[in-house]
């Protein structure tokens, strides 16, 4: 049972969430709950073709419909120089199509009307004629010289977006030639979608008299969105007020800017009325940013003792029609170079080729710090393949190759400095919880009876918390984050941060951090995020960066407050500042423990009884630019049984031992782990957005794109080791993404482990029952 | 068309288009925005409300169908400034994160406990299988419902003793 928010010394305790007071009452204020006077609604006309030339658009029937106030096409936007918009990845994307459409469901026209239904009616009346073109669906075909070049706006006559590489290719090739064993595998991480339960949307409210835009938007990064909008739309930044209200899940889906947003803003400016656009679920799954779609090839070398000697990875990354990833500018393949994982590789090389295809744009970091999930899946699957080849227990192989605790800070061959970790201890804890030796004995017995039981491991290392700003920026904006703290006369605190939570619990966890530093309770601290007029500038919440960055800023801003408070305390205690000690809750006169003052008493004095000459008030702001990223890690064990009659996989047990450094709220951390594991479970077993050869999206709703229900979702067992980050102000590393990054490989490794006696080394995820059953049939063991 | 419906114990009326869905009648006409719309296809359950005692997905019920009926929404759970044991259970057990699915989960489990006051874990999981949650992994929701079931039983027992 959780503790009350009035608990003292709250850091590390399972404090009940403050935000839940409104959520359990249905009183959250999500985007679609906001209604403004005179508000209009916008609906989009979308392309039925994946690749086609637009030959005619006739909007006259739509415009004639009573209640329709405006119809916009790409040609209209072109006159305003807004037919295209920049993506966060430095590419450009069509807002409303001109010339060609490049993916099915692409935005072609916008209709604004008095009601949601009328806007949809109007959209139905827009007539668009297309001349269909052959669709490029296969990313490998897209790279062949015979493939049609999709993007006519670019100078390069190629579907290649970028070639990116890192590491020592020659050294890696040499080491692979010299290796006693080399395993190779093609590992695919299919196109999936974050699919938060609340779709994306916005209300643009332009006031011509004030020259001011208020923009309510489902945004994980409201400050960055405001700056981008100022640069793209030419509106003065101080006259754009971005408000990101309660968000019904984000998972990376709500980082980019979408065509519907721009269309709503243009419509509001044109009509001088508020305009709301909310996407339907089908629009969400088909157009607003997929994730993954990485096609990887790995070669992993090892010596006779099973010590890894080299890793080579080459990848084709399908970005769809536009590169709409939200990666930091210098990292077109994100932080994929964490691909050496938890293992001490002497040399490595990784390359990624990004390509255009006739699919929805994206490449977002879905609950992942920019392609870390792909990297983790690859290395954890490859280690499994190596264990099979060497006929070595996968736990033993990992223990033999882990980066040893004394090697931290550890310099990886692909350029990262890992901050801390104790991988062997973390794995051992997971193995102890499941009783690994007993499981292996049981497996041997079951195998003897012809049963298919598998045990899968994943011992991943993540890289999260971008900055530092010397390396990381988005469109030039440095990736720091911020916190401003105001302590009011009665000792109550309002703190504002540059991040924006979407369910992570910041209103509670950041209040715990600040309350701990100031000797208050969580109840005393009100956290506000998501309002660009009030909160200090920050880059937002994604890539597990809130705790590493804004959490650091919160602690350091609170310490600034405490520094000033100490001077006031000395005044109240009538001693020198050097004779005042902070005992965690009170300022105490040294050597006189009966003489102390509380933070609320100091706060009151800051406004009523200051030392002579001191500036009044008790506030501080901190912009935190971390010296390094943080490297959360974990050891996951999945135990599965496979039904030989159906190919269905049952996850019998799943143990997740995470090391995210200092834990702010164990209840919230466990909740994050449960949720992330469930998303990883879905990715491993049931989720994919496939396309047919004409580029038609085959999973455009929740009947074809499966979200696990409570029935098939396994019971999760969690555990922890705590290796604090040495450079973070409270030693915390961030945790929200670890389970989604680490778990898909554990599930897949468990299934392969079950099937390994048949000689199976890989099946592409998602591991649908039919897919597993086909493999069983091929090997003559299906029943 | 004119609709009269009892919502959370209070008779309400509205004039709406025939195509208006119950979810939008509640949200737009009665300003009860706790009922959320997450998929439009009866898949996610965020819009679940109680209609004449049964949980329904209000994104696939026409407003005209409930004319003369009774609806309970999440806003009707709290009584006399006391959270319903289910609301308290979700809060105490961290049974929610982003909060978007929560109203639908509460209404579905409210109907479950009316029908089955002592559900097993399997029964709870089956009952909420039409309600999708992207954040919690369901485990804490199960715990929340178990806590609520226990408290409601204790309340009933207390009332019996007092009677």
PDB file of N, CA and C in Angstrom, chain A residues 327-366:
ATOM      1  N   UNK A 327      15.327  12.421 -33.734  1.00  0.00           N
ATOM      2  CA  UNK A 327      16.660  12.190 -33.183  1.00  0.00           C
ATOM      3  C   UNK A 327      17.424  13.499 -33.012  1.00  0.00           C
ATOM      4  N   UNK A 328      18.355  13.523 -32.055  1.00  0.00           N
ATOM      5  CA  UNK A 328      19.241  14.683 -31.965  1.00  0.00           C
ATOM      6  C   UNK A 328      19.976  14.880 -33.304  1.00  0.00           C
ATOM      7  N   UNK A 329      20.249  16.134 -33.626  1.00  0.00           N
ATOM      8  CA  UNK A 329      20.689  16.501 -34.968  1.00  0.00           C
ATOM      9  C   UNK A 329      21.893  15.704 -35.469  1.00  0.00           C
ATOM     10  N   UNK A 330      22.872  15.489 -34.593  1.00  0.00           N
ATOM     11  CA  UNK A 330      24.091  14.829 -35.073  1.00  0.00           C
ATOM     12  C   UNK A 330      23.937  13.319 -35.140  1.00  0.00           C
ATOM     13  N   UNK A 331      22.742  12.810 -34.843  1.00  0.00           N
ATOM     14  CA  UNK A 331      22.576  11.363 -34.704  1.00  0.00           C
ATOM     15  C   UNK A 331      21.421  10.843 -35.559  1.00  0.00           C
ATOM     16  N   UNK A 332      21.635  10.710 -36.872  1.00  0.00           N
ATOM     17  CA  UNK A 332      20.534  10.276 -37.742  1.00  0.00           C
ATOM     18  C   UNK A 332      20.044   8.875 -37.415  1.00  0.00           C
ATOM     19  N   UNK A 333      20.897   8.065 -36.801  1.00  0.00           N
ATOM     20  CA  UNK A 333      20.462   6.740 -36.357  1.00  0.00           C
ATOM     21  C   UNK A 333      20.346   6.717 -34.828  1.00  0.00           C
ATOM     22  N   UNK A 334      20.080   7.875 -34.258  1.00  0.00           N
ATOM     23  CA  UNK A 334      19.905   7.949 -32.815  1.00  0.00           C
ATOM     24  C   UNK A 334      21.131   7.465 -32.073  1.00  0.00           C
ATOM     25  N   UNK A 335      20.901   6.807 -30.955  1.00  0.00           N
ATOM     26  CA  UNK A 335      21.996   6.315 -30.125  1.00  0.00           C
ATOM     27  C   UNK A 335      22.201   4.819 -30.361  1.00  0.00           C
ATOM     28  N   UNK A 336      22.016   4.432 -31.641  1.00  0.00           N
ATOM     29  CA  UNK A 336      22.153   3.024 -32.020  1.00  0.00           C
ATOM     30  C   UNK A 336      23.536   2.476 -31.654  1.00  0.00           C
ATOM     31  N   UNK A 337      24.499   3.360 -31.524  1.00  0.00           N
ATOM     32  CA  UNK A 337      25.862   2.901 -31.231  1.00  0.00           C
ATOM     33  C   UNK A 337      26.033   2.420 -29.789  1.00  0.00           C
ATOM     34  N   UNK A 338      24.953   2.293 -29.046  1.00  0.00           N
ATOM     35  CA  UNK A 338      24.991   1.584 -27.763  1.00  0.00           C
ATOM     36  C   UNK A 338      24.926   0.066 -28.022  1.00  0.00           C
ATOM     37  N   UNK A 339      25.043  -0.299 -29.299  1.00  0.00           N
ATOM     38  CA  UNK A 339      24.795  -1.680 -29.724  1.00  0.00           C
ATOM     39  C   UNK A 339      25.789  -2.688 -29.142  1.00  0.00           C
ATOM     40  N   UNK A 340      26.922  -2.230 -28.603  1.00  0.00           N
ATOM     41  CA  UNK A 340      27.814  -3.199 -27.954  1.00  0.00           C
ATOM     42  C   UNK A 340      27.275  -3.615 -26.580  1.00  0.00           C
ATOM     43  N   UNK A 341      26.256  -2.933 -26.114  1.00  0.00           N
ATOM     44  CA  UNK A 341      25.504  -3.389 -24.947  1.00  0.00           C
ATOM     45  C   UNK A 341      26.325  -3.464 -23.671  1.00  0.00           C
ATOM     46  N   UNK A 342      26.112  -4.535 -22.931  1.00  0.00           N
ATOM     47  CA  UNK A 342      26.733  -4.697 -21.617  1.00  0.00           C
ATOM     48  C   UNK A 342      28.061  -5.443 -21.699  1.00  0.00           C
ATOM     49  N   UNK A 343      28.588  -5.619 -22.900  1.00  0.00           N
ATOM     50  CA  UNK A 343      29.691  -6.550 -23.094  1.00  0.00           C
ATOM     51  C   UNK A 343      30.964  -5.821 -23.501  1.00  0.00           C
ATOM     52  N   UNK A 344      32.064  -6.407 -23.110  1.00  0.00           N
ATOM     53  CA  UNK A 344      33.358  -5.750 -23.266  1.00  0.00           C
ATOM     54  C   UNK A 344      33.956  -6.104 -24.634  1.00  0.00           C
ATOM     55  N   UNK A 345      33.437  -5.472 -25.677  1.00  0.00           N
ATOM     56  CA  UNK A 345      33.964  -5.695 -27.029  1.00  0.00           C
ATOM     57  C   UNK A 345      35.228  -4.868 -27.217  1.00  0.00           C
ATOM     58  N   UNK A 346      36.325  -5.493 -27.662  1.00  0.00           N
ATOM     59  CA  UNK A 346      37.520  -4.684 -27.930  1.00  0.00           C
ATOM     60  C   UNK A 346      37.348  -3.796 -29.155  1.00  0.00           C
ATOM     61  N   UNK A 347      36.542  -4.241 -30.118  1.00  0.00           N
ATOM     62  CA  UNK A 347      36.406  -3.460 -31.345  1.00  0.00           C
ATOM     63  C   UNK A 347      35.010  -3.703 -31.918  1.00  0.00           C
ATOM     64  N   UNK A 348      34.485  -2.666 -32.589  1.00  0.00           N
ATOM     65  CA  UNK A 348      33.140  -2.793 -33.149  1.00  0.00           C
ATOM     66  C   UNK A 348      32.953  -1.776 -34.260  1.00  0.00           C
ATOM     67  N   UNK A 349      31.940  -2.049 -35.065  1.00  0.00           N
ATOM     68  CA  UNK A 349      31.604  -1.158 -36.177  1.00  0.00           C
ATOM     69  C   UNK A 349      30.104  -1.271 -36.428  1.00  0.00           C
ATOM     70  N   UNK A 350      29.465  -0.133 -36.648  1.00  0.00           N
ATOM     71  CA  UNK A 350      28.034  -0.153 -36.966  1.00  0.00           C
ATOM     72  C   UNK A 350      27.757   0.847 -38.073  1.00  0.00           C
ATOM     73  N   UNK A 351      26.882   0.457 -38.986  1.00  0.00           N
ATOM     74  CA  UNK A 351      26.487   1.353 -40.075  1.00  0.00           C
ATOM     75  C   UNK A 351      24.978   1.289 -40.237  1.00  0.00           C
ATOM     76  N   UNK A 352      24.398   2.428 -40.565  1.00  0.00           N
ATOM     77  CA  UNK A 352      22.953   2.493 -40.810  1.00  0.00           C
ATOM     78  C   UNK A 352      22.724   3.305 -42.074  1.00  0.00           C
ATOM     79  N   UNK A 353      21.914   2.751 -42.971  1.00  0.00           N
ATOM     80  CA  UNK A 353      21.483   3.483 -44.155  1.00  0.00           C
ATOM     81  C   UNK A 353      19.994   3.769 -44.014  1.00  0.00           C
ATOM     82  N   UNK A 354      19.647   5.047 -43.973  1.00  0.00           N
ATOM     83  CA  UNK A 354      18.236   5.436 -43.907  1.00  0.00           C
ATOM     84  C   UNK A 354      17.689   5.539 -45.320  1.00  0.00           C
ATOM     85  N   UNK A 355      16.483   5.024 -45.530  1.00  0.00           N
ATOM     86  CA  UNK A 355      15.901   5.067 -46.877  1.00  0.00           C
ATOM     87  C   UNK A 355      14.461   5.568 -46.841  1.00  0.00           C
ATOM     88  N   UNK A 356      14.067   6.124 -48.002  1.00  0.00           N
ATOM     89  CA  UNK A 356      12.668   6.517 -48.202  1.00  0.00           C
ATOM     90  C   UNK A 356      11.896   5.374 -48.838  1.00  0.00           C
ATOM     91  N   UNK A 357      10.669   5.185 -48.383  1.00  0.00           N
ATOM     92  CA  UNK A 357       9.731   4.268 -49.024  1.00  0.00           C
ATOM     93  C   UNK A 357       8.362   4.944 -49.040  1.00  0.00           C
ATOM     94  N   UNK A 358       7.402   4.299 -49.704  1.00  0.00           N
ATOM     95  CA  UNK A 358       6.045   4.864 -49.744  1.00  0.00           C
ATOM     96  C   UNK A 358       5.234   4.406 -48.527  1.00  0.00           C
ATOM     97  N   UNK A 359       5.716   4.785 -47.367  1.00  0.00           N
ATOM     98  CA  UNK A 359       5.012   4.483 -46.122  1.00  0.00           C
ATOM     99  C   UNK A 359       4.966   5.742 -45.273  1.00  0.00           C
ATOM    100  N   UNK A 360       4.181   5.679 -44.219  1.00  0.00           N
ATOM    101  CA  UNK A 360       4.047   6.848 -43.351  1.00  0.00           C
ATOM    102  C   UNK A 360       5.416   7.272 -42.816  1.00  0.00           C
ATOM    103  N   UNK A 361       5.604   8.582 -42.633  1.00  0.00           N
ATOM    104  CA  UNK A 361       6.898   9.077 -42.180  1.00  0.00           C
ATOM    105  C   UNK A 361       7.112   8.823 -40.690  1.00  0.00           C
ATOM    106  N   UNK A 362       8.367   8.814 -40.300  1.00  0.00           N
ATOM    107  CA  UNK A 362       8.616   8.704 -38.863  1.00  0.00           C
ATOM    108  C   UNK A 362       9.982   8.145 -38.547  1.00  0.00           C
ATOM    109  N   UNK A 363       9.953   7.219 -37.605  1.00  0.00           N
ATOM    110  CA  UNK A 363      11.183   6.729 -37.016  1.00  0.00           C
ATOM    111  C   UNK A 363      11.319   7.310 -35.624  1.00  0.00           C
ATOM    112  N   UNK A 364      10.164   7.486 -34.947  1.00  0.00           N
ATOM    113  CA  UNK A 364      10.224   8.114 -33.619  1.00  0.00           C
ATOM    114  C   UNK A 364      10.820   7.157 -32.605  1.00  0.00           C
ATOM    115  N   UNK A 365      11.288   7.750 -31.529  1.00  0.00           N
ATOM    116  CA  UNK A 365      11.848   6.985 -30.430  1.00  0.00           C
ATOM    117  C   UNK A 365      10.688   6.518 -29.563  1.00  0.00           C
ATOM    118  N   UNK A 366      10.145   5.347 -29.876  1.00  0.00           N
ATOM    119  CA  UNK A 366       8.997   4.804 -29.154  1.00  0.00           C
ATOM    120  C   UNK A 366       9.478   4.217 -27.835  1.00  0.00           C
TER     121      UNK A 366
END
